[in-house]
Tab-separated table of C-alpha atoms in Angstrom:
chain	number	residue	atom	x	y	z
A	1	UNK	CA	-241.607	-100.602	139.522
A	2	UNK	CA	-239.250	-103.778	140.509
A	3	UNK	CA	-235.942	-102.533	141.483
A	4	UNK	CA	-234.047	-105.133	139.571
A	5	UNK	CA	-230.545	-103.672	140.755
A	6	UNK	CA	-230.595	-102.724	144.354
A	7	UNK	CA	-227.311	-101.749	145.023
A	8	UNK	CA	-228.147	-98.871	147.402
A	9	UNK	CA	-227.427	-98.577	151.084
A	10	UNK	CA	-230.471	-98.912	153.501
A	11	UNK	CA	-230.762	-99.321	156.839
A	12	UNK	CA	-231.040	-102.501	158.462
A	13	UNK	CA	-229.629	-104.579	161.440
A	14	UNK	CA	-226.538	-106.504	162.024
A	15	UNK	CA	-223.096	-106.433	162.849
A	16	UNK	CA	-222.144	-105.642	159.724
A	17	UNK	CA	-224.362	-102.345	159.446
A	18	UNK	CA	-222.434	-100.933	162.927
A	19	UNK	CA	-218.913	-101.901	162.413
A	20	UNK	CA	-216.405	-98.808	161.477
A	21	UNK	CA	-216.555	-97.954	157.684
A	22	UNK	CA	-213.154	-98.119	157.985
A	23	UNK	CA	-213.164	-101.477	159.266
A	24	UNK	CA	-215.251	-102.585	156.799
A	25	UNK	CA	-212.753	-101.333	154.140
A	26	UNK	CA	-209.979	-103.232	155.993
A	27	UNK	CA	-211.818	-106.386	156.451
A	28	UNK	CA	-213.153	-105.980	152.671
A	29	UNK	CA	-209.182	-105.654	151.588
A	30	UNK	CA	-208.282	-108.942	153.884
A	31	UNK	CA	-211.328	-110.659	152.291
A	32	UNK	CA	-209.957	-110.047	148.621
A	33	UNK	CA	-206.528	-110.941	149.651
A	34	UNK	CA	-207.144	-114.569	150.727
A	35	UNK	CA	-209.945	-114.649	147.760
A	36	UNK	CA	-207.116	-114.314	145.621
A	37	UNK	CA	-204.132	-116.490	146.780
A	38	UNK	CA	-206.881	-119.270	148.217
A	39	UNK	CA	-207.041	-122.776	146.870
A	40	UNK	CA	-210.487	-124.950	145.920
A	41	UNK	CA	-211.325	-126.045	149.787
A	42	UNK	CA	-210.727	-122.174	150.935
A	43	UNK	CA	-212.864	-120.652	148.454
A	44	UNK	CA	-216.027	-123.046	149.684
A	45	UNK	CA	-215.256	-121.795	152.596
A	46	UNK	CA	-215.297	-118.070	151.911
A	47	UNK	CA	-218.199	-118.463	150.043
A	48	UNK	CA	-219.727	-120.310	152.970
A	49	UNK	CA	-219.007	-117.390	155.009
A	50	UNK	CA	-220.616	-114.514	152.736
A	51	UNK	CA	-223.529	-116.778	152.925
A	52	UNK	CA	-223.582	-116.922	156.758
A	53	UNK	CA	-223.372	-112.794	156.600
A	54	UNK	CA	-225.887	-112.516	154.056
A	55	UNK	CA	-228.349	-114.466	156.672
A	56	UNK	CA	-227.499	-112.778	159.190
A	57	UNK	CA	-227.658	-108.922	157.998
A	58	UNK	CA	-230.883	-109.913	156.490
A	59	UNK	CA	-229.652	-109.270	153.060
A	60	UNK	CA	-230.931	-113.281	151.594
A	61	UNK	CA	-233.773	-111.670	149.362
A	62	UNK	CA	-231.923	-109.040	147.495
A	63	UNK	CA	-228.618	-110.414	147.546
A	64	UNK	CA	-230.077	-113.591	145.644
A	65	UNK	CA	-231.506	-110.766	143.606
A	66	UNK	CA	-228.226	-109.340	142.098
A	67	UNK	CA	-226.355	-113.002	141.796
A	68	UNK	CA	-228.892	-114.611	140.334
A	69	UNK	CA	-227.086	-114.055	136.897
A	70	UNK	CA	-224.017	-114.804	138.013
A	71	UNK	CA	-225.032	-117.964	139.351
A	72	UNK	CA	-227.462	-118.822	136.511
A	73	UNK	CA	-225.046	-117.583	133.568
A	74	UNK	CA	-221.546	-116.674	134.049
A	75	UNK	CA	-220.455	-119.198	136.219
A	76	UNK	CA	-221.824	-122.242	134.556
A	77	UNK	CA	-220.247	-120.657	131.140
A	78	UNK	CA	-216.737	-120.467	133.340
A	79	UNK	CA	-217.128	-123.885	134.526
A	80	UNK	CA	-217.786	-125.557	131.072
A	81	UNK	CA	-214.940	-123.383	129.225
A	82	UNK	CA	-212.874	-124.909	131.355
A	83	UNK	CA	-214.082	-128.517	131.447
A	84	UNK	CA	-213.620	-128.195	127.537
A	85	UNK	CA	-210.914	-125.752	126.595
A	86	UNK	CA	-208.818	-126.229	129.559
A	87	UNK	CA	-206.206	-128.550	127.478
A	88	UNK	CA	-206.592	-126.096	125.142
A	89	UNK	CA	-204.273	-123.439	126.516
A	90	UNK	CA	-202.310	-125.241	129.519
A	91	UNK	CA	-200.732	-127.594	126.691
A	92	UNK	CA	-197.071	-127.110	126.214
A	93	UNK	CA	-197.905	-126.797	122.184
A	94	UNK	CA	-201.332	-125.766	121.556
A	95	UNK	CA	-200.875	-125.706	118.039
A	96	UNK	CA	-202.400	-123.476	115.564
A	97	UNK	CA	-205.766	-124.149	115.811
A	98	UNK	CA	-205.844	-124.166	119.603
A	99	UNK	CA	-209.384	-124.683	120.762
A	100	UNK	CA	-209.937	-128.430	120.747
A	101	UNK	CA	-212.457	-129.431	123.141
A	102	UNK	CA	-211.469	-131.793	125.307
A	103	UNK	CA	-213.189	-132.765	128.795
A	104	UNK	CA	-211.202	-132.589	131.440
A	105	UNK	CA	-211.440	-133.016	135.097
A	106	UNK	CA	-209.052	-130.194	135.742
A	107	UNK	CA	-210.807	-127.899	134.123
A	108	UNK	CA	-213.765	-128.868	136.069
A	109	UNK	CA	-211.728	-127.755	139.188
A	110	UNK	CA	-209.982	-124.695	137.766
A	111	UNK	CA	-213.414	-123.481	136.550
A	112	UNK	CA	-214.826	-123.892	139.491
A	113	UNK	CA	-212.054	-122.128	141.736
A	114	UNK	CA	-212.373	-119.181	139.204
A	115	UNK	CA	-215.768	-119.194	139.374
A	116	UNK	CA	-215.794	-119.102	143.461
A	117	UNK	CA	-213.111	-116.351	143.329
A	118	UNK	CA	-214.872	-113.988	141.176
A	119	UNK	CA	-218.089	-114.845	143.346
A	120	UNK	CA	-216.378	-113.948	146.686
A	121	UNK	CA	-214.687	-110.865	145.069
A	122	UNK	CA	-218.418	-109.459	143.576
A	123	UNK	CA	-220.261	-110.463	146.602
A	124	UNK	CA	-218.302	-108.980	149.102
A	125	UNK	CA	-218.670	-105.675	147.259
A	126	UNK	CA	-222.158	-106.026	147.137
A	127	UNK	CA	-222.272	-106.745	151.015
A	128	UNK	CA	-220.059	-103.622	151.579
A	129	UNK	CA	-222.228	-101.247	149.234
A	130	UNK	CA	-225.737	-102.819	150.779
A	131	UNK	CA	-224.292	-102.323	154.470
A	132	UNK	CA	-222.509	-98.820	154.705
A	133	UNK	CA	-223.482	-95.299	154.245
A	134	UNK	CA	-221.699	-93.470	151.669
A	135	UNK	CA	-221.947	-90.249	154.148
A	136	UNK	CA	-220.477	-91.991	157.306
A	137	UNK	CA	-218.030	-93.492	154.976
A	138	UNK	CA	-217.280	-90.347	153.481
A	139	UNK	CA	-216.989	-88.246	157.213
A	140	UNK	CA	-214.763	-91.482	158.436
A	141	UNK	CA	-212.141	-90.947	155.239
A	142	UNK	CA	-211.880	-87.245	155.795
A	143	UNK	CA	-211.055	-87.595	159.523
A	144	UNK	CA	-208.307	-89.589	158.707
A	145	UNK	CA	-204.905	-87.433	159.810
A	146	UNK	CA	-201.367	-89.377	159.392
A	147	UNK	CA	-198.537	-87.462	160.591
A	148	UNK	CA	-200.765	-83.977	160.158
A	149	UNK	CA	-201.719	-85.036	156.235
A	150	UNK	CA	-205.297	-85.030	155.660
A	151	UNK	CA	-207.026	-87.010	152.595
A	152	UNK	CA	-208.017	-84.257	149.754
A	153	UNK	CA	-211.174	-83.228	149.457
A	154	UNK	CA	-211.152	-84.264	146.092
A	155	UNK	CA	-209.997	-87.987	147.159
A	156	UNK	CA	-213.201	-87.994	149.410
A	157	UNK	CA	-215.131	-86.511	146.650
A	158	UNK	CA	-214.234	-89.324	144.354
A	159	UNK	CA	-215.059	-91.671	146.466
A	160	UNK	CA	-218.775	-90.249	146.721
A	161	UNK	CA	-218.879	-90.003	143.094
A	162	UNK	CA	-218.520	-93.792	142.242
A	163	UNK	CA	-220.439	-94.866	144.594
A	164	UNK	CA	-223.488	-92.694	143.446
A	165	UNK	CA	-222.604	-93.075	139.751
A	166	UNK	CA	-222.754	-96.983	139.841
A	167	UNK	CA	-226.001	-96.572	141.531
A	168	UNK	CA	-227.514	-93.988	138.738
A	169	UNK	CA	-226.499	-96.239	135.650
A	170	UNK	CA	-227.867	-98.974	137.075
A	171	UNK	CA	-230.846	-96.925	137.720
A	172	UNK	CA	-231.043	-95.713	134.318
A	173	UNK	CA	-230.821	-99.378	132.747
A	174	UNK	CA	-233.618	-100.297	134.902
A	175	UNK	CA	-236.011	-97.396	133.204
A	176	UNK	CA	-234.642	-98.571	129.912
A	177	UNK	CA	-235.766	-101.942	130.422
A	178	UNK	CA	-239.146	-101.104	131.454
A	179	UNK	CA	-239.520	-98.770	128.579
A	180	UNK	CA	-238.371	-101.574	126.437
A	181	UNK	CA	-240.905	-103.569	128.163
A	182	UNK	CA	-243.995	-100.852	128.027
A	183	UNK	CA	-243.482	-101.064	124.452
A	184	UNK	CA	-243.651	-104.938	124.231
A	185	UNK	CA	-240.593	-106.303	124.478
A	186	UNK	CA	-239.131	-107.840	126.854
A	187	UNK	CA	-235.685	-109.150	127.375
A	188	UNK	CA	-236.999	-112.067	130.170
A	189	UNK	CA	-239.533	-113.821	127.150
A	190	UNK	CA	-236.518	-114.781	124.603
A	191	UNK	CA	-233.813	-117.233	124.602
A	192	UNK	CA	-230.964	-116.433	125.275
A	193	UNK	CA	-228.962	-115.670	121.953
A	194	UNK	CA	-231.437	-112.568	121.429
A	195	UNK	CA	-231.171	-111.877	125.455
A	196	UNK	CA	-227.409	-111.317	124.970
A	197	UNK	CA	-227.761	-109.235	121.839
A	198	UNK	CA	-230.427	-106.675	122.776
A	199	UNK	CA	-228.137	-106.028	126.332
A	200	UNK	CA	-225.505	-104.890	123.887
A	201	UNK	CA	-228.165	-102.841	122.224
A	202	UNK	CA	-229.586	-101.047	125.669
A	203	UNK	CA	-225.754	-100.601	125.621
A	204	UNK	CA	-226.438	-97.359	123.292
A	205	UNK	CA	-228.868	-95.282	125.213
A	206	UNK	CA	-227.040	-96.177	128.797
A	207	UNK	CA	-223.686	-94.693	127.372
A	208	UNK	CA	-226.032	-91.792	126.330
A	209	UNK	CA	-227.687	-91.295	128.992
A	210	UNK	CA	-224.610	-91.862	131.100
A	211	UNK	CA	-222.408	-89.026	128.892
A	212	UNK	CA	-225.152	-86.506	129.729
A	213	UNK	CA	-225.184	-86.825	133.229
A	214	UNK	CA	-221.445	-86.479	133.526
A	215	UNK	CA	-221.352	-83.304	131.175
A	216	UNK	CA	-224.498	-81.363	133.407
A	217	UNK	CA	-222.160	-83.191	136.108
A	218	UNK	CA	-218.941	-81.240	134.858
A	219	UNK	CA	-220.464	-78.054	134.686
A	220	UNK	CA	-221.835	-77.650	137.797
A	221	UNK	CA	-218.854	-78.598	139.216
A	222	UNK	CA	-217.343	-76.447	137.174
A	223	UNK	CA	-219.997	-72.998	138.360
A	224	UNK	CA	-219.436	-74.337	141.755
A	225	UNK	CA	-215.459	-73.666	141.700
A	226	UNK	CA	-215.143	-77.016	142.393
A	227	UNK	CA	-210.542	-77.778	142.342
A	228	UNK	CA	-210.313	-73.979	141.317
A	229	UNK	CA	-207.517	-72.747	143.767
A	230	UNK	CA	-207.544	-69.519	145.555
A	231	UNK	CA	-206.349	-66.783	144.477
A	232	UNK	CA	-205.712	-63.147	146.335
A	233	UNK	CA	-207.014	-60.207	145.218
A	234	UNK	CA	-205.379	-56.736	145.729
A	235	UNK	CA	-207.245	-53.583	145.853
A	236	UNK	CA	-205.439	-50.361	145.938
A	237	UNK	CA	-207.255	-48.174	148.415
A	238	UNK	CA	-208.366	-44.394	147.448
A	239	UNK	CA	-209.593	-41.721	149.122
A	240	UNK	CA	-211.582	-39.126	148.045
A	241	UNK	CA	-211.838	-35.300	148.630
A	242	UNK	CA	-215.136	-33.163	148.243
């Protein structure tokens, strides 16, 4: 079966698979920062630079893999909201009936800039989450001491938790698409009207299958004692004549 949603760590060579974890998260932080508060030439240039890692960590094939509808759908539909409705809502009266197209060469660049940033801001995830082991992640975060406080085990937990639980739904919606597709349908053969609406129907048995797994989820962390705080237990000693 394709694995249409590779988001799991494997290993691989690179700089970026033997820097710190906690480097990574630093650099990852920076990397949003200047996404955000960049202009139009910076944001080429970011996204010049995720390219040049990609390359290099060897990460072309299935990064391409999980941008391909970003780049084929979302960001052309930024790009022309903008290039039509941009007048729309940066007029100083709008109006009542406030979407009038209108083409306009600012919205060209404002769609594009918003477009870049929310490219640099997914991709970079995806680099971090391709490139670094949840467990040496993990062991880095809970040898981290400030002043003698130590993260909580349920911080660290959490952390483990997301990052398997994006993994696993994604997961799931790839079964459910090849079930859809074992029993003749398939999403990839229609236009894309129909493509949009039966995602928001596969919608229905991910948030089932989702709501299960975090209720067997619950329980066992629940049997396991998991956040259950200690408690002492007294015993009054006896003793016993024959």
């Amino acid at each position: 079966m394709k694995n249409i949603f590779d988001f799991e760590y494997r290993e691989g060579s690179g700089i970026f698979y033997t820097l710190d974890p906690l480097i990574k998260v630093f650099l990852v932080m920076i990397f949003w920062i200047l996404t955000l508060y960049s202009g139009l030439s910076s944001l080429v240039l970011l996204t010049a630079v995720i390219f040049i890692i990609v390359i290099y960590s060897g990460l072309t094939e299935r990064f391409l893999r999980q941008t391909r509808f970003f780049f084929l759908f979302v960001f052309p539909f930024i790009v022309i909201f903008q290039v039509l409705f941009h007048w729309s809502f940066a007029g100083e009266n709008p109006g009542l009936f406030f979407f009038n197209p209108k083409v306009s060469i600012d919205g060209f660049v404002i769609g594009v800039k918003v477009g870049l940033r929310l490219f640099c801001l997914l991709s970079s995830s995806i680099i971090f989450i391709m490139t670094t082991s949840p467990l040496r992640l993990i062991r880095r975060i809970s040898e981290i001491r400030v002043i003698g406080f130590q993260i909580p085990a349920s911080v660290t937990f959490l952390f483990v938790f997301i990052n398997r639980s994006v993994t696993l739904i994604f997961n799931d919606l790839e079964r459910i698409l090849e079930a859809q597709k074992a029993r003749g349908f398939s999403l990839r053969d229609v236009g894309i009207r129909k493509r949009i609406l039966g995602y928001i129907a596969l919608l229905i048995p991910l948030l089932t299958i989702s709501l299960e797994r975090a209720q067997k989820q619950a329980i066992a962390l629940e049997l396991r004692g998991f956040g259950s705080k200690k408690v002492d237990i007294k015993t009054d000693s006896q003793s016993f004549k024959m």
